[in-house]
Tab-separated table of C-alpha atoms in Angstrom:
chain	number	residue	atom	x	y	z
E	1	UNK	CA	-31.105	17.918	30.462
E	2	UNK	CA	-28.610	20.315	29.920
E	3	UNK	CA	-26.374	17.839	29.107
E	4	UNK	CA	-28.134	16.306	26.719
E	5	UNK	CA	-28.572	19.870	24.898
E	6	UNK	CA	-25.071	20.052	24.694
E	7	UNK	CA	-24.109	17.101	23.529
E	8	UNK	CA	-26.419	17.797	20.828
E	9	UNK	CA	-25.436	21.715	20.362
E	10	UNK	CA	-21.992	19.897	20.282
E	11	UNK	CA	-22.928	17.043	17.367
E	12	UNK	CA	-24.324	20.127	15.402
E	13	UNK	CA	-21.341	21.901	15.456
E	14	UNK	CA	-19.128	18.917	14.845
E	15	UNK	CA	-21.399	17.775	11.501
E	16	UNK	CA	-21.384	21.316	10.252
E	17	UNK	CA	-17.786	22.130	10.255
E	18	UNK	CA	-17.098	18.626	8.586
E	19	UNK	CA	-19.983	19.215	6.353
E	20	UNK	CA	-17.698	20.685	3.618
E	21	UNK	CA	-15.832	17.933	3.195
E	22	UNK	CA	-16.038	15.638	0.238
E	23	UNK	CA	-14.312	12.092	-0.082
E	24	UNK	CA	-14.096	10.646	-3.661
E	25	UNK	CA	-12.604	7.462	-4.431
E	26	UNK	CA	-11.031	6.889	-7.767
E	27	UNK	CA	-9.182	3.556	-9.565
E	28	UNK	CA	-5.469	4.611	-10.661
E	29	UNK	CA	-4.743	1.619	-13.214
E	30	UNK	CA	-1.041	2.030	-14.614
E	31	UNK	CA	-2.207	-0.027	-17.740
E	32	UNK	CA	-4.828	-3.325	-17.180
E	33	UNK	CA	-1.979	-5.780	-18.295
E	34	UNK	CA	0.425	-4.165	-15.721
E	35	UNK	CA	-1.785	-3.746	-12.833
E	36	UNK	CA	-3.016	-7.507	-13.134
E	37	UNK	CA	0.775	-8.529	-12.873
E	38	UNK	CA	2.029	-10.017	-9.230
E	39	UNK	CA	5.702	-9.282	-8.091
E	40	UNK	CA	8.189	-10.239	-10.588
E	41	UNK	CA	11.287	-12.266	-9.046
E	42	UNK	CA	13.324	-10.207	-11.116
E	43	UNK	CA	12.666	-6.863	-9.375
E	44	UNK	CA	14.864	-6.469	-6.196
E	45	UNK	CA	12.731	-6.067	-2.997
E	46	UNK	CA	14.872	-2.859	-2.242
E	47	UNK	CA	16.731	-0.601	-4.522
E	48	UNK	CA	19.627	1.737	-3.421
E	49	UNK	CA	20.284	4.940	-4.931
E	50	UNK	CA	23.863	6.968	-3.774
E	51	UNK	CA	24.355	10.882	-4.369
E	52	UNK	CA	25.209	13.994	-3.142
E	53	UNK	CA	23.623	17.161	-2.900
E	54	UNK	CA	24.103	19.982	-5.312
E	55	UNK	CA	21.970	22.736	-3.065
E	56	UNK	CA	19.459	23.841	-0.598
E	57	UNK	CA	16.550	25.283	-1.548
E	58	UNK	CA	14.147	26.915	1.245
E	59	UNK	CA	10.720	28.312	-0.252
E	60	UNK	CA	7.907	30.983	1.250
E	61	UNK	CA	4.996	30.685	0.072
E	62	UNK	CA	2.677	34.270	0.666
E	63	UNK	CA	-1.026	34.138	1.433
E	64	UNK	CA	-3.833	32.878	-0.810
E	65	UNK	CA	-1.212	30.717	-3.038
E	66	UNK	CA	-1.486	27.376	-4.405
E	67	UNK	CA	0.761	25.457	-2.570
E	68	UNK	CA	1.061	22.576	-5.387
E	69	UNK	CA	1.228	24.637	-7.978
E	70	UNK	CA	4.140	27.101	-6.379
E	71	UNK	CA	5.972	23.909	-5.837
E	72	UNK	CA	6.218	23.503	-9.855
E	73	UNK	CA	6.176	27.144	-10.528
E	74	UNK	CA	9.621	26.952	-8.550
E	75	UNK	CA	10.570	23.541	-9.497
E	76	UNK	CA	10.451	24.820	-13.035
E	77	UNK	CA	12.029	28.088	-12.327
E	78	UNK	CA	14.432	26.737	-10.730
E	79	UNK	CA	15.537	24.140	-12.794
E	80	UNK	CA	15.344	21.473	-10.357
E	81	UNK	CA	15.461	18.050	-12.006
E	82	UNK	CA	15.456	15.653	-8.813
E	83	UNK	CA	15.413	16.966	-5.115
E	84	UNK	CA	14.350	15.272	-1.735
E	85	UNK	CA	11.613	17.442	0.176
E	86	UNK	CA	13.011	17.291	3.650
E	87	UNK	CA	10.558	19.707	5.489
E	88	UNK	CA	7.141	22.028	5.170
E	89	UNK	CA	5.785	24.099	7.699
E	90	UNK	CA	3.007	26.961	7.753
E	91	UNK	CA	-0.392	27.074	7.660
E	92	UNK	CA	-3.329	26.041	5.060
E	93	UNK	CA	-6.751	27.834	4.523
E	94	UNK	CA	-8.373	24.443	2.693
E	95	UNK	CA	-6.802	21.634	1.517
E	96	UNK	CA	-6.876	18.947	-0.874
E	97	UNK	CA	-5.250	15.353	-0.722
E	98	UNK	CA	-5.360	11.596	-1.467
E	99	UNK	CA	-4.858	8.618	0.246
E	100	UNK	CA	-4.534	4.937	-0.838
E	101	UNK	CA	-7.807	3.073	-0.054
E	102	UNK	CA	-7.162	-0.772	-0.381
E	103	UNK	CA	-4.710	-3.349	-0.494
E	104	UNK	CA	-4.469	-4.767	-3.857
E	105	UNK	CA	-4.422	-3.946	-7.878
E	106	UNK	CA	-5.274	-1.881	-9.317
E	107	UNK	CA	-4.614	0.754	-6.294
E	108	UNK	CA	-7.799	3.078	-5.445
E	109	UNK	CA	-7.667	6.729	-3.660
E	110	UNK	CA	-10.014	8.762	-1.719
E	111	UNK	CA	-9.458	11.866	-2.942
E	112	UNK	CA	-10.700	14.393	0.467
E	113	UNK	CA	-11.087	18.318	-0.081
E	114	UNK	CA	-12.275	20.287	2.367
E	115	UNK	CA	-12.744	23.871	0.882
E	116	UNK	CA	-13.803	25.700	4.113
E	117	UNK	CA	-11.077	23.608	6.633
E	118	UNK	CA	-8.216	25.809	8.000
E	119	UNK	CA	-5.218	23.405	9.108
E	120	UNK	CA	-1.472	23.829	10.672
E	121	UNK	CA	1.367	22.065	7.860
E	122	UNK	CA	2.933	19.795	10.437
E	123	UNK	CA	5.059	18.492	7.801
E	124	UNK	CA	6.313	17.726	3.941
E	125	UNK	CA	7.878	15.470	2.692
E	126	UNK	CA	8.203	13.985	-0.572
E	127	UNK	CA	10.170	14.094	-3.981
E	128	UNK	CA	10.846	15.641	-7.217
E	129	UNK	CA	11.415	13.252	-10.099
E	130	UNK	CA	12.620	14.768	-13.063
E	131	UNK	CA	10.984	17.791	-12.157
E	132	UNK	CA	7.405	16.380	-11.303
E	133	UNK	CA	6.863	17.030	-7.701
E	134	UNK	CA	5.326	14.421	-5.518
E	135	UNK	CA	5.126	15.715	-2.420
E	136	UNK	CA	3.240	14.362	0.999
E	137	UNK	CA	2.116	16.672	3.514
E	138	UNK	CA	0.743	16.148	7.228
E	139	UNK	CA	-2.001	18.476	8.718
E	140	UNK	CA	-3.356	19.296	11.923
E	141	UNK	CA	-6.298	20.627	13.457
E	142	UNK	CA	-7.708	21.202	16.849
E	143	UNK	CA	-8.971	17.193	17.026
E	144	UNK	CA	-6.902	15.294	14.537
E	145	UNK	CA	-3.678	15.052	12.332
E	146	UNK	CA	-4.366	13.785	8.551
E	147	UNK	CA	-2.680	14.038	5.052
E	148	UNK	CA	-1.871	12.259	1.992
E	149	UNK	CA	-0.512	12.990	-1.792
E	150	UNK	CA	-0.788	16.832	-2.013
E	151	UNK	CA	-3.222	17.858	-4.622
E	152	UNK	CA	-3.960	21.330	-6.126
E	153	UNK	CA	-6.197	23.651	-4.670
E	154	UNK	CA	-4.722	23.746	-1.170
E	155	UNK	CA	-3.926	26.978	-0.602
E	156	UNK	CA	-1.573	28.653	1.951
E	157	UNK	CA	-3.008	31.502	4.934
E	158	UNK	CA	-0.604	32.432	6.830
E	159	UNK	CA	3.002	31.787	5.191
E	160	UNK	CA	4.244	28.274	4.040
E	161	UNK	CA	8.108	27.226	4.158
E	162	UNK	CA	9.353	24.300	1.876
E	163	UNK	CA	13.051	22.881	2.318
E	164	UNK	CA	14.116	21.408	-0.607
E	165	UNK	CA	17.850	19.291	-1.046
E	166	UNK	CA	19.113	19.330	-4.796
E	167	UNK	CA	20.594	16.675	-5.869
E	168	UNK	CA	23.427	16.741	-8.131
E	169	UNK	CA	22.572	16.730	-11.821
E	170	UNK	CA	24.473	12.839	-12.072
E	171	UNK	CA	21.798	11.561	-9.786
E	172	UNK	CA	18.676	9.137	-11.314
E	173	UNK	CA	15.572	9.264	-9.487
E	174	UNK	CA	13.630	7.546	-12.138
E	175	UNK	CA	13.233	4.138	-10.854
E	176	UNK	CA	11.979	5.721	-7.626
E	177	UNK	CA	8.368	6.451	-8.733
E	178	UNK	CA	8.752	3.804	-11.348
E	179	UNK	CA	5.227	1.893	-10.820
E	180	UNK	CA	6.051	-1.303	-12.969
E	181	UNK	CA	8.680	-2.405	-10.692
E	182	UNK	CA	6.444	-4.349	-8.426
């Protein structure tokens, strides 16, 4: 019997602290004609891109900030046109993210924000494309590791670090997040 009881104690507790959690799912259409359109022989299946870097750029991040939104506050400040995230560590006190959700066009996300769900950044990564940031960030909590696209509205607790490499100003990241090369 007492087992029972905490199984169910245990259930209780586990449906509460996910009870904040919301999962939306939303259909990102580039455009209706270019979504509908299968790979095109003329695109290359891979695409190599040669540079150097120009810098190093390490972040912190201070309690109660918007971790998305520092990103471009820097970014901006900065004047960082195209940079390779190459780490992120810290901690969150919510967070907010998307993943892909299916296989085909046009692509769908669950967009997942948890406003009361503390995690540990277990790592960035990501890019900045003429000085839009698109950055991917991996969580964990005491049972499970998760992520996706960052979104705003996560917000740092105890410190956040982001490593940033500059590239020189020669290099052209544009084809990179270039959705019509399919």
């Amino acid at each position: 019997m007492k087992s029972i009881i905490c199984l169910i104690a245990l259930g209780i507790a586990v449906s509460v602290s996910w009870g904040q959690q919301t999962r939306t799912e939303v259909t990102k259409a580039v455009s209706g004609t270019e979504d509908s359109k299968l790979n095109s022989g003329n695109v290359p299946d891979v695409i190599s891109l040669q540079g150097q870097f120009s810098r190093m750029v390490v972040l912190r991040f201070k309690y109660d900030t918007d971790l998305l939104a520092g990103l471009e506050k820097k970014v901006k400040e900065e004047k960082i046109k195209n940079a390779v995230i190459l780490a992120g560590a810290g901690s969150v006190r919510n967070y907010n993210f998307h993943v892909v959700s299916n296989r085909t066009f046009p692509s769908k996300n669950i967009y997942v924000s948890d406003p009361t769900g503390p995690a540990d950044i277990a790592g960035m990564n990501g890019y900045v494309i003429d000085g839009r940031v698109h950055a991917h960030l991996t969580m964990t909590n005491a049972d499970r590791a998760f992520g996706g696209h960052l979104e705003a509205g996560t917000t740092v607790f105890t410190f956040a670090v982001v490593t940033l490499g500059v590239f020189t100003d020669d290099m052209d990241l544009s084809r990179v997040d270039d959705k019509t090369l399919r």
